Amino acid sequence: MKNIFKNLTFWVLTAIVSGVLLGHFYPEVALQPILEKPIKFSLYFSEFEIKTTFSELLSSIFISIVKLFICPIIFLTITLGIISMGDLKKVGKVGAKALLYFEIVTTVALFIGVVIANVLRPGDGVVTSEIKGGDISKYTKSAEAFSWMKFFWDNATLQVLLLAIILGVALSNYAGRDKIVNTLSPISKKIFWALHKVMLLAPIGAFGGMAFTIGKYGIQTLLPLAKLMVTVYCTMACFIFVVLYLILRTYKIDLLKFLKYIREELLIVLGTSSSEAALPSLMEKLEKMGCSKSVVGLVVPAGYSFNLDGTTIYLSMAIIFLAQVFNVHLDLQQILTIIGILMVTSKGAAGVTGSGFIVLASTLTAIKVIPVEGLALLLGVDRFMSEARAITNFIGNGVATVWLANNEGEFDREKMQEAFAE
């Protein structure tokens, strides 16, 4: 019993349940304004925002603190990994193979979303007049203004990734690279030590995130679109336990043991609806599990922007759902067009605020057969589905890193067995 109270998983799970109860029974407390207006600031190339309500304040503070670690950890991990690797051809090979993997797996996710949405048809019978909509103007305006240059400029992860690769390549042939490694390694260890201390605050962030979601939207808002939610959750579960399971089985790795190994991080993502909240911790655990530092440093940050399996599934299903709601028949050519557009636009989803709706708006605008106004139907339940998207994205990037590390011969199975046994 004493060990349970020292277990972070226990406290995060308790916080999630407590947040749900507070948001449901005392929404006025969860949504109590604490600040007059949000506090915004920039640091480490990234923008941060502290929200105003009691529950969002707790969640946003925790996420903002964790985000402070993302850029320096990515920078140090990649730079040290490339310098230590020495073989620049191998760095390029891993990067190219990672991008190819991302494209193949996210395309599979797209097809799965489209097929299941067409089979189960969650949009049939939805009465639009009974569902409260919302203002979608900010999303459509952002969609019209979207550009790949803006995507890169707003995405701190990609900027730091590129900077670290360039610096790592430049220093890999430097005669005194051992001194650089000896200098940066202790700094990296100190940062991870500090991260461990910050992660003790995870229950507070998870509590605030769940309290806000339930308090603002209420469980009752799920009922009209319950079929869509169930369909999305089941589809993502199928993707995880079938597609990702088979990917890991190619190297005889048990997916369930892997999920158990990262259970604390999964609960944090569930509570905060943000994969960023557990990204640095995932990188550390993957290294501890046996993946080489260089592979982790290259694959995880790139995957955060380009390997969004959960987001991809949701986008494809949302578009088919809206077509069914408005009785728009999509022929095979139109469905293939949607898949082709989403293969491009979904890659920009990580770097833009309100990314899901912005990508949806831009895709609907491009195909011109489904009313863009239909996005208002999804506003109420989007927050409840963001947890599924974030968790699927998170697991997908972990699986991608493990698979690529094995494929490159950069994986220590003995470390994996030790990690799984803990």
PDB file of N, CA, C and O in Angstrom, residues 310-369:
ATOM      1  N   GLY A 310      -3.028   9.627 -34.996  1.00  0.00           N
ATOM      2  CA  GLY A 310      -4.338   9.901 -34.414  1.00  0.00           C
ATOM      3  C   GLY A 310      -5.032  11.069 -35.077  1.00  0.00           C
ATOM      4  O   GLY A 310      -6.234  11.022 -35.377  1.00  0.00           O
ATOM      5  N   THR A 311      -4.281  12.128 -35.322  1.00  0.00           N
ATOM      6  CA  THR A 311      -4.839  13.308 -35.992  1.00  0.00           C
ATOM      7  C   THR A 311      -5.307  12.959 -37.394  1.00  0.00           C
ATOM      8  O   THR A 311      -6.369  13.402 -37.844  1.00  0.00           O
ATOM      9  N   THR A 312      -4.536  12.153 -38.094  1.00  0.00           N
ATOM     10  CA  THR A 312      -4.869  11.749 -39.456  1.00  0.00           C
ATOM     11  C   THR A 312      -6.161  10.945 -39.497  1.00  0.00           C
ATOM     12  O   THR A 312      -7.023  11.166 -40.353  1.00  0.00           O
ATOM     13  N   ILE A 313      -6.307   9.998 -38.570  1.00  0.00           N
ATOM     14  CA  ILE A 313      -7.540   9.201 -38.497  1.00  0.00           C
ATOM     15  C   ILE A 313      -8.742  10.106 -38.225  1.00  0.00           C
ATOM     16  O   ILE A 313      -9.783  10.004 -38.878  1.00  0.00           O
ATOM     17  N   TYR A 314      -8.586  11.004 -37.266  1.00  0.00           N
ATOM     18  CA  TYR A 314      -9.687  11.899 -36.905  1.00  0.00           C
ATOM     19  C   TYR A 314     -10.097  12.787 -38.080  1.00  0.00           C
ATOM     20  O   TYR A 314     -11.298  12.965 -38.355  1.00  0.00           O
ATOM     21  N   LEU A 315      -9.128  13.358 -38.779  1.00  0.00           N
ATOM     22  CA  LEU A 315      -9.435  14.246 -39.895  1.00  0.00           C
ATOM     23  C   LEU A 315     -10.210  13.524 -40.988  1.00  0.00           C
ATOM     24  O   LEU A 315     -11.202  14.040 -41.519  1.00  0.00           O
ATOM     25  N   SER A 316      -9.771  12.312 -41.334  1.00  0.00           N
ATOM     26  CA  SER A 316     -10.444  11.566 -42.395  1.00  0.00           C
ATOM     27  C   SER A 316     -11.860  11.196 -41.983  1.00  0.00           C
ATOM     28  O   SER A 316     -12.808  11.311 -42.771  1.00  0.00           O
ATOM     29  N   MET A 317     -12.037  10.775 -40.720  1.00  0.00           N
ATOM     30  CA  MET A 317     -13.362  10.379 -40.248  1.00  0.00           C
ATOM     31  C   MET A 317     -14.287  11.577 -40.101  1.00  0.00           C
ATOM     32  O   MET A 317     -15.497  11.484 -40.358  1.00  0.00           O
ATOM     33  N   ALA A 318     -13.744  12.714 -39.689  1.00  0.00           N
ATOM     34  CA  ALA A 318     -14.559  13.917 -39.525  1.00  0.00           C
ATOM     35  C   ALA A 318     -15.128  14.384 -40.860  1.00  0.00           C
ATOM     36  O   ALA A 318     -16.289  14.802 -40.933  1.00  0.00           O
ATOM     37  N   ILE A 319     -14.334  14.318 -41.904  1.00  0.00           N
ATOM     38  CA  ILE A 319     -14.803  14.754 -43.221  1.00  0.00           C
ATOM     39  C   ILE A 319     -15.892  13.813 -43.748  1.00  0.00           C
ATOM     40  O   ILE A 319     -16.927  14.265 -44.261  1.00  0.00           O
ATOM     41  N   ILE A 320     -15.679  12.500 -43.617  1.00  0.00           N
ATOM     42  CA  ILE A 320     -16.702  11.547 -44.055  1.00  0.00           C
ATOM     43  C   ILE A 320     -17.970  11.719 -43.217  1.00  0.00           C
ATOM     44  O   ILE A 320     -19.096  11.645 -43.723  1.00  0.00           O
ATOM     45  N   PHE A 321     -17.810  11.970 -41.917  1.00  0.00           N
ATOM     46  CA  PHE A 321     -18.947  12.197 -41.016  1.00  0.00           C
ATOM     47  C   PHE A 321     -19.773  13.386 -41.486  1.00  0.00           C
ATOM     48  O   PHE A 321     -21.012  13.312 -41.566  1.00  0.00           O
ATOM     49  N   LEU A 322     -19.118  14.504 -41.802  1.00  0.00           N
ATOM     50  CA  LEU A 322     -19.830  15.703 -42.236  1.00  0.00           C
ATOM     51  C   LEU A 322     -20.533  15.467 -43.570  1.00  0.00           C
ATOM     52  O   LEU A 322     -21.631  15.983 -43.801  1.00  0.00           O
ATOM     53  N   ALA A 323     -19.913  14.695 -44.437  1.00  0.00           N
ATOM     54  CA  ALA A 323     -20.554  14.361 -45.711  1.00  0.00           C
ATOM     55  C   ALA A 323     -21.846  13.583 -45.469  1.00  0.00           C
ATOM     56  O   ALA A 323     -22.875  13.830 -46.125  1.00  0.00           O
ATOM     57  N   GLN A 324     -21.822  12.667 -44.518  1.00  0.00           N
ATOM     58  CA  GLN A 324     -23.010  11.874 -44.193  1.00  0.00           C
ATOM     59  C   GLN A 324     -24.083  12.737 -43.542  1.00  0.00           C
ATOM     60  O   GLN A 324     -25.285  12.575 -43.829  1.00  0.00           O
ATOM     61  N   VAL A 325     -23.685  13.662 -42.676  1.00  0.00           N
ATOM     62  CA  VAL A 325     -24.646  14.553 -42.009  1.00  0.00           C
ATOM     63  C   VAL A 325     -25.420  15.380 -43.034  1.00  0.00           C
ATOM     64  O   VAL A 325     -26.642  15.545 -42.938  1.00  0.00           O
ATOM     65  N   PHE A 326     -24.710  15.898 -44.047  1.00  0.00           N
ATOM     66  CA  PHE A 326     -25.334  16.763 -45.044  1.00  0.00           C
ATOM     67  C   PHE A 326     -25.775  15.997 -46.288  1.00  0.00           C
ATOM     68  O   PHE A 326     -26.079  16.603 -47.322  1.00  0.00           O
ATOM     69  N   ASN A 327     -25.797  14.651 -46.189  1.00  0.00           N
ATOM     70  CA  ASN A 327     -26.251  13.795 -47.297  1.00  0.00           C
ATOM     71  C   ASN A 327     -25.506  14.083 -48.595  1.00  0.00           C
ATOM     72  O   ASN A 327     -26.103  14.142 -49.683  1.00  0.00           O
ATOM     73  N   VAL A 328     -24.211  14.292 -48.476  1.00  0.00           N
ATOM     74  CA  VAL A 328     -23.361  14.512 -49.644  1.00  0.00           C
ATOM     75  C   VAL A 328     -22.727  13.177 -50.027  1.00  0.00           C
ATOM     76  O   VAL A 328     -21.967  12.590 -49.249  1.00  0.00           O
ATOM     77  N   HIS A 329     -23.064  12.686 -51.207  1.00  0.00           N
ATOM     78  CA  HIS A 329     -22.498  11.416 -51.656  1.00  0.00           C
ATOM     79  C   HIS A 329     -21.113  11.668 -52.261  1.00  0.00           C
ATOM     80  O   HIS A 329     -20.962  12.469 -53.190  1.00  0.00           O
ATOM     81  N   LEU A 330     -20.126  11.006 -51.712  1.00  0.00           N
ATOM     82  CA  LEU A 330     -18.754  11.137 -52.210  1.00  0.00           C
ATOM     83  C   LEU A 330     -18.422   9.916 -53.070  1.00  0.00           C
ATOM     84  O   LEU A 330     -18.503   8.780 -52.593  1.00  0.00           O
ATOM     85  N   ASP A 331     -18.085  10.171 -54.335  1.00  0.00           N
ATOM     86  CA  ASP A 331     -17.687   9.042 -55.176  1.00  0.00           C
ATOM     87  C   ASP A 331     -16.227   8.685 -54.911  1.00  0.00           C
ATOM     88  O   ASP A 331     -15.534   9.353 -54.128  1.00  0.00           O
ATOM     89  N   LEU A 332     -15.760   7.624 -55.530  1.00  0.00           N
ATOM     90  CA  LEU A 332     -14.402   7.127 -55.282  1.00  0.00           C
ATOM     91  C   LEU A 332     -13.357   8.180 -55.603  1.00  0.00           C
ATOM     92  O   LEU A 332     -12.384   8.348 -54.857  1.00  0.00           O
ATOM     93  N   GLN A 333     -13.550   8.919 -56.689  1.00  0.00           N
ATOM     94  CA  GLN A 333     -12.580   9.947 -57.068  1.00  0.00           C
ATOM     95  C   GLN A 333     -12.498  11.045 -56.016  1.00  0.00           C
ATOM     96  O   GLN A 333     -11.406  11.515 -55.680  1.00  0.00           O
ATOM     97  N   GLN A 334     -13.645  11.449 -55.475  1.00  0.00           N
ATOM     98  CA  GLN A 334     -13.651  12.489 -54.438  1.00  0.00           C
ATOM     99  C   GLN A 334     -12.999  11.987 -53.144  1.00  0.00           C
ATOM    100  O   GLN A 334     -12.278  12.728 -52.482  1.00  0.00           O
ATOM    101  N   ILE A 335     -13.247  10.723 -52.781  1.00  0.00           N
ATOM    102  CA  ILE A 335     -12.628  10.156 -51.582  1.00  0.00           C
ATOM    103  C   ILE A 335     -11.115  10.097 -51.740  1.00  0.00           C
ATOM    104  O   ILE A 335     -10.357  10.444 -50.815  1.00  0.00           O
ATOM    105  N   LEU A 336     -10.653   9.692 -52.918  1.00  0.00           N
ATOM    106  CA  LEU A 336      -9.210   9.647 -53.174  1.00  0.00           C
ATOM    107  C   LEU A 336      -8.611  11.047 -53.157  1.00  0.00           C
ATOM    108  O   LEU A 336      -7.476  11.244 -52.710  1.00  0.00           O
ATOM    109  N   THR A 337      -9.390  12.033 -53.622  1.00  0.00           N
ATOM    110  CA  THR A 337      -8.928  13.424 -53.578  1.00  0.00           C
ATOM    111  C   THR A 337      -8.778  13.889 -52.132  1.00  0.00           C
ATOM    112  O   THR A 337      -7.789  14.548 -51.780  1.00  0.00           O
ATOM    113  N   ILE A 338      -9.762  13.534 -51.295  1.00  0.00           N
ATOM    114  CA  ILE A 338      -9.694  13.887 -49.873  1.00  0.00           C
ATOM    115  C   ILE A 338      -8.462  13.267 -49.233  1.00  0.00           C
ATOM    116  O   ILE A 338      -7.730  13.930 -48.484  1.00  0.00           O
ATOM    117  N   ILE A 339      -8.219  11.998 -49.530  1.00  0.00           N
ATOM    118  CA  ILE A 339      -7.047  11.318 -48.971  1.00  0.00           C
ATOM    119  C   ILE A 339      -5.762  12.005 -49.426  1.00  0.00           C
ATOM    120  O   ILE A 339      -4.843  12.234 -48.639  1.00  0.00           O
ATOM    121  N   GLY A 340      -5.711  12.359 -50.713  1.00  0.00           N
ATOM    122  CA  GLY A 340      -4.519  13.022 -51.244  1.00  0.00           C
ATOM    123  C   GLY A 340      -4.275  14.372 -50.589  1.00  0.00           C
ATOM    124  O   GLY A 340      -3.133  14.711 -50.244  1.00  0.00           O
ATOM    125  N   ILE A 341      -5.352  15.156 -50.396  1.00  0.00           N
ATOM    126  CA  ILE A 341      -5.223  16.468 -49.755  1.00  0.00           C
ATOM    127  C   ILE A 341      -4.771  16.318 -48.309  1.00  0.00           C
ATOM    128  O   ILE A 341      -3.879  17.026 -47.832  1.00  0.00           O
ATOM    129  N   LEU A 342      -5.392  15.366 -47.582  1.00  0.00           N
ATOM    130  CA  LEU A 342      -5.049  15.173 -46.171  1.00  0.00           C
ATOM    131  C   LEU A 342      -3.631  14.646 -45.995  1.00  0.00           C
ATOM    132  O   LEU A 342      -2.997  14.898 -44.968  1.00  0.00           O
ATOM    133  N   MET A 343      -3.120  13.911 -46.964  1.00  0.00           N
ATOM    134  CA  MET A 343      -1.739  13.430 -46.881  1.00  0.00           C
ATOM    135  C   MET A 343      -0.760  14.598 -46.793  1.00  0.00           C
ATOM    136  O   MET A 343       0.322  14.486 -46.210  1.00  0.00           O
ATOM    137  N   VAL A 344      -1.173  15.739 -47.363  1.00  0.00           N
ATOM    138  CA  VAL A 344      -0.330  16.938 -47.331  1.00  0.00           C
ATOM    139  C   VAL A 344      -0.693  17.826 -46.143  1.00  0.00           C
ATOM    140  O   VAL A 344       0.146  18.187 -45.320  1.00  0.00           O
ATOM    141  N   THR A 345      -1.991  18.173 -46.039  1.00  0.00           N
ATOM    142  CA  THR A 345      -2.398  19.158 -45.029  1.00  0.00           C
ATOM    143  C   THR A 345      -2.248  18.642 -43.598  1.00  0.00           C
ATOM    144  O   THR A 345      -1.996  19.425 -42.688  1.00  0.00           O
ATOM    145  N   SER A 346      -2.402  17.340 -43.380  1.00  0.00           N
ATOM    146  CA  SER A 346      -2.306  16.812 -42.016  1.00  0.00           C
ATOM    147  C   SER A 346      -0.907  16.945 -41.451  1.00  0.00           C
ATOM    148  O   SER A 346      -0.716  16.938 -40.238  1.00  0.00           O
ATOM    149  N   LYS A 347       0.095  17.083 -42.328  1.00  0.00           N
ATOM    150  CA  LYS A 347       1.473  17.218 -41.854  1.00  0.00           C
ATOM    151  C   LYS A 347       1.699  18.562 -41.175  1.00  0.00           C
ATOM    152  O   LYS A 347       2.649  18.720 -40.415  1.00  0.00           O
ATOM    153  N   GLY A 348       0.806  19.520 -41.443  1.00  0.00           N
ATOM    154  CA  GLY A 348       0.959  20.828 -40.811  1.00  0.00           C
ATOM    155  C   GLY A 348       0.162  20.985 -39.542  1.00  0.00           C
ATOM    156  O   GLY A 348       0.093  22.066 -38.986  1.00  0.00           O
ATOM    157  N   ALA A 349      -0.423  19.888 -39.060  1.00  0.00           N
ATOM    158  CA  ALA A 349      -1.362  20.000 -37.950  1.00  0.00           C
ATOM    159  C   ALA A 349      -0.704  20.314 -36.617  1.00  0.00           C
ATOM    160  O   ALA A 349      -1.343  20.859 -35.728  1.00  0.00           O
ATOM    161  N   ALA A 350       0.563  19.962 -36.438  1.00  0.00           N
ATOM    162  CA  ALA A 350       1.176  20.121 -35.117  1.00  0.00           C
ATOM    163  C   ALA A 350       1.593  21.549 -34.821  1.00  0.00           C
ATOM    164  O   ALA A 350       1.684  21.941 -33.673  1.00  0.00           O
ATOM    165  N   GLY A 351       1.839  22.331 -35.852  1.00  0.00           N
ATOM    166  CA  GLY A 351       2.424  23.638 -35.603  1.00  0.00           C
ATOM    167  C   GLY A 351       1.464  24.804 -35.616  1.00  0.00           C
ATOM    168  O   GLY A 351       1.880  25.949 -35.579  1.00  0.00           O
ATOM    169  N   VAL A 352       0.160  24.540 -35.677  1.00  0.00           N
ATOM    170  CA  VAL A 352      -0.812  25.609 -35.806  1.00  0.00           C
ATOM    171  C   VAL A 352      -1.842  25.505 -34.697  1.00  0.00           C
ATOM    172  O   VAL A 352      -2.350  24.428 -34.408  1.00  0.00           O
ATOM    173  N   THR A 353      -2.162  26.657 -34.062  1.00  0.00           N
ATOM    174  CA  THR A 353      -3.183  26.673 -33.022  1.00  0.00           C
ATOM    175  C   THR A 353      -4.539  26.295 -33.615  1.00  0.00           C
ATOM    176  O   THR A 353      -4.917  26.784 -34.666  1.00  0.00           O
ATOM    177  N   GLY A 354      -5.295  25.425 -32.914  1.00  0.00           N
ATOM    178  CA  GLY A 354      -6.562  24.946 -33.445  1.00  0.00           C
ATOM    179  C   GLY A 354      -6.350  24.131 -34.692  1.00  0.00           C
ATOM    180  O   GLY A 354      -7.153  24.163 -35.628  1.00  0.00           O
ATOM    181  N   SER A 355      -5.264  23.378 -34.711  1.00  0.00           N
ATOM    182  CA  SER A 355      -4.791  22.707 -35.923  1.00  0.00           C
ATOM    183  C   SER A 355      -5.830  21.827 -36.587  1.00  0.00           C
ATOM    184  O   SER A 355      -5.995  21.856 -37.810  1.00  0.00           O
ATOM    185  N   GLY A 356      -6.560  21.021 -35.786  1.00  0.00           N
ATOM    186  CA  GLY A 356      -7.519  20.100 -36.378  1.00  0.00           C
ATOM    187  C   GLY A 356      -8.558  20.822 -37.213  1.00  0.00           C
ATOM    188  O   GLY A 356      -8.842  20.435 -38.351  1.00  0.00           O
ATOM    189  N   PHE A 357      -9.126  21.896 -36.671  1.00  0.00           N
ATOM    190  CA  PHE A 357     -10.156  22.628 -37.392  1.00  0.00           C
ATOM    191  C   PHE A 357      -9.585  23.400 -38.576  1.00  0.00           C
ATOM    192  O   PHE A 357     -10.245  23.566 -39.596  1.00  0.00           O
ATOM    193  N   ILE A 358      -8.368  23.883 -38.431  1.00  0.00           N
ATOM    194  CA  ILE A 358      -7.756  24.620 -39.537  1.00  0.00           C
ATOM    195  C   ILE A 358      -7.519  23.698 -40.730  1.00  0.00           C
ATOM    196  O   ILE A 358      -7.814  24.035 -41.878  1.00  0.00           O
ATOM    197  N   VAL A 359      -7.001  22.496 -40.452  1.00  0.00           N
ATOM    198  CA  VAL A 359      -6.765  21.531 -41.525  1.00  0.00           C
ATOM    199  C   VAL A 359      -8.087  21.068 -42.122  1.00  0.00           C
ATOM    200  O   VAL A 359      -8.221  20.931 -43.342  1.00  0.00           O
ATOM    201  N   LEU A 360      -9.081  20.830 -41.267  1.00  0.00           N
ATOM    202  CA  LEU A 360     -10.399  20.440 -41.773  1.00  0.00           C
ATOM    203  C   LEU A 360     -10.993  21.529 -42.669  1.00  0.00           C
ATOM    204  O   LEU A 360     -11.527  21.248 -43.746  1.00  0.00           O
ATOM    205  N   ALA A 361     -10.896  22.788 -42.201  1.00  0.00           N
ATOM    206  CA  ALA A 361     -11.446  23.903 -42.977  1.00  0.00           C
ATOM    207  C   ALA A 361     -10.758  24.022 -44.332  1.00  0.00           C
ATOM    208  O   ALA A 361     -11.412  24.222 -45.366  1.00  0.00           O
ATOM    209  N   SER A 362      -9.437  23.882 -44.345  1.00  0.00           N
ATOM    210  CA  SER A 362      -8.695  24.005 -45.609  1.00  0.00           C
ATOM    211  C   SER A 362      -9.033  22.855 -46.552  1.00  0.00           C
ATOM    212  O   SER A 362      -9.131  23.046 -47.772  1.00  0.00           O
ATOM    213  N   THR A 363      -9.249  21.657 -46.000  1.00  0.00           N
ATOM    214  CA  THR A 363      -9.586  20.497 -46.834  1.00  0.00           C
ATOM    215  C   THR A 363     -10.992  20.625 -47.402  1.00  0.00           C
ATOM    216  O   THR A 363     -11.227  20.366 -48.595  1.00  0.00           O
ATOM    217  N   LEU A 364     -11.945  21.034 -46.554  1.00  0.00           N
ATOM    218  CA  LEU A 364     -13.330  21.215 -47.027  1.00  0.00           C
ATOM    219  C   LEU A 364     -13.415  22.311 -48.082  1.00  0.00           C
ATOM    220  O   LEU A 364     -14.178  22.208 -49.047  1.00  0.00           O
ATOM    221  N   THR A 365     -12.617  23.351 -47.886  1.00  0.00           N
ATOM    222  CA  THR A 365     -12.590  24.447 -48.866  1.00  0.00           C
ATOM    223  C   THR A 365     -12.041  23.957 -50.205  1.00  0.00           C
ATOM    224  O   THR A 365     -12.499  24.364 -51.272  1.00  0.00           O
ATOM    225  N   ALA A 366     -11.061  23.067 -50.130  1.00  0.00           N
ATOM    226  CA  ALA A 366     -10.417  22.565 -51.353  1.00  0.00           C
ATOM    227  C   ALA A 366     -11.351  21.653 -52.149  1.00  0.00           C
ATOM    228  O   ALA A 366     -11.409  21.728 -53.383  1.00  0.00           O
ATOM    229  N   ILE A 367     -12.109  20.766 -51.458  1.00  0.00           N
ATOM    230  CA  ILE A 367     -12.949  19.816 -52.196  1.00  0.00           C
ATOM    231  C   ILE A 367     -14.280  20.435 -52.624  1.00  0.00           C
ATOM    232  O   ILE A 367     -14.902  19.974 -53.588  1.00  0.00           O
ATOM    233  N   LYS A 368     -14.748  21.473 -51.894  1.00  0.00           N
ATOM    234  CA  LYS A 368     -15.901  22.287 -52.299  1.00  0.00           C
ATOM    235  C   LYS A 368     -17.198  21.501 -52.491  1.00  0.00           C
ATOM    236  O   LYS A 368     -18.031  21.861 -53.328  1.00  0.00           O
ATOM    237  N   VAL A 369     -17.406  20.440 -51.740  1.00  0.00           N
ATOM    238  CA  VAL A 369     -18.672  19.714 -51.844  1.00  0.00           C
ATOM    239  C   VAL A 369     -19.374  19.579 -50.492  1.00  0.00           C
ATOM    240  O   VAL A 369     -20.563  19.277 -50.431  1.00  0.00           O
TER     241      VAL A 369
END
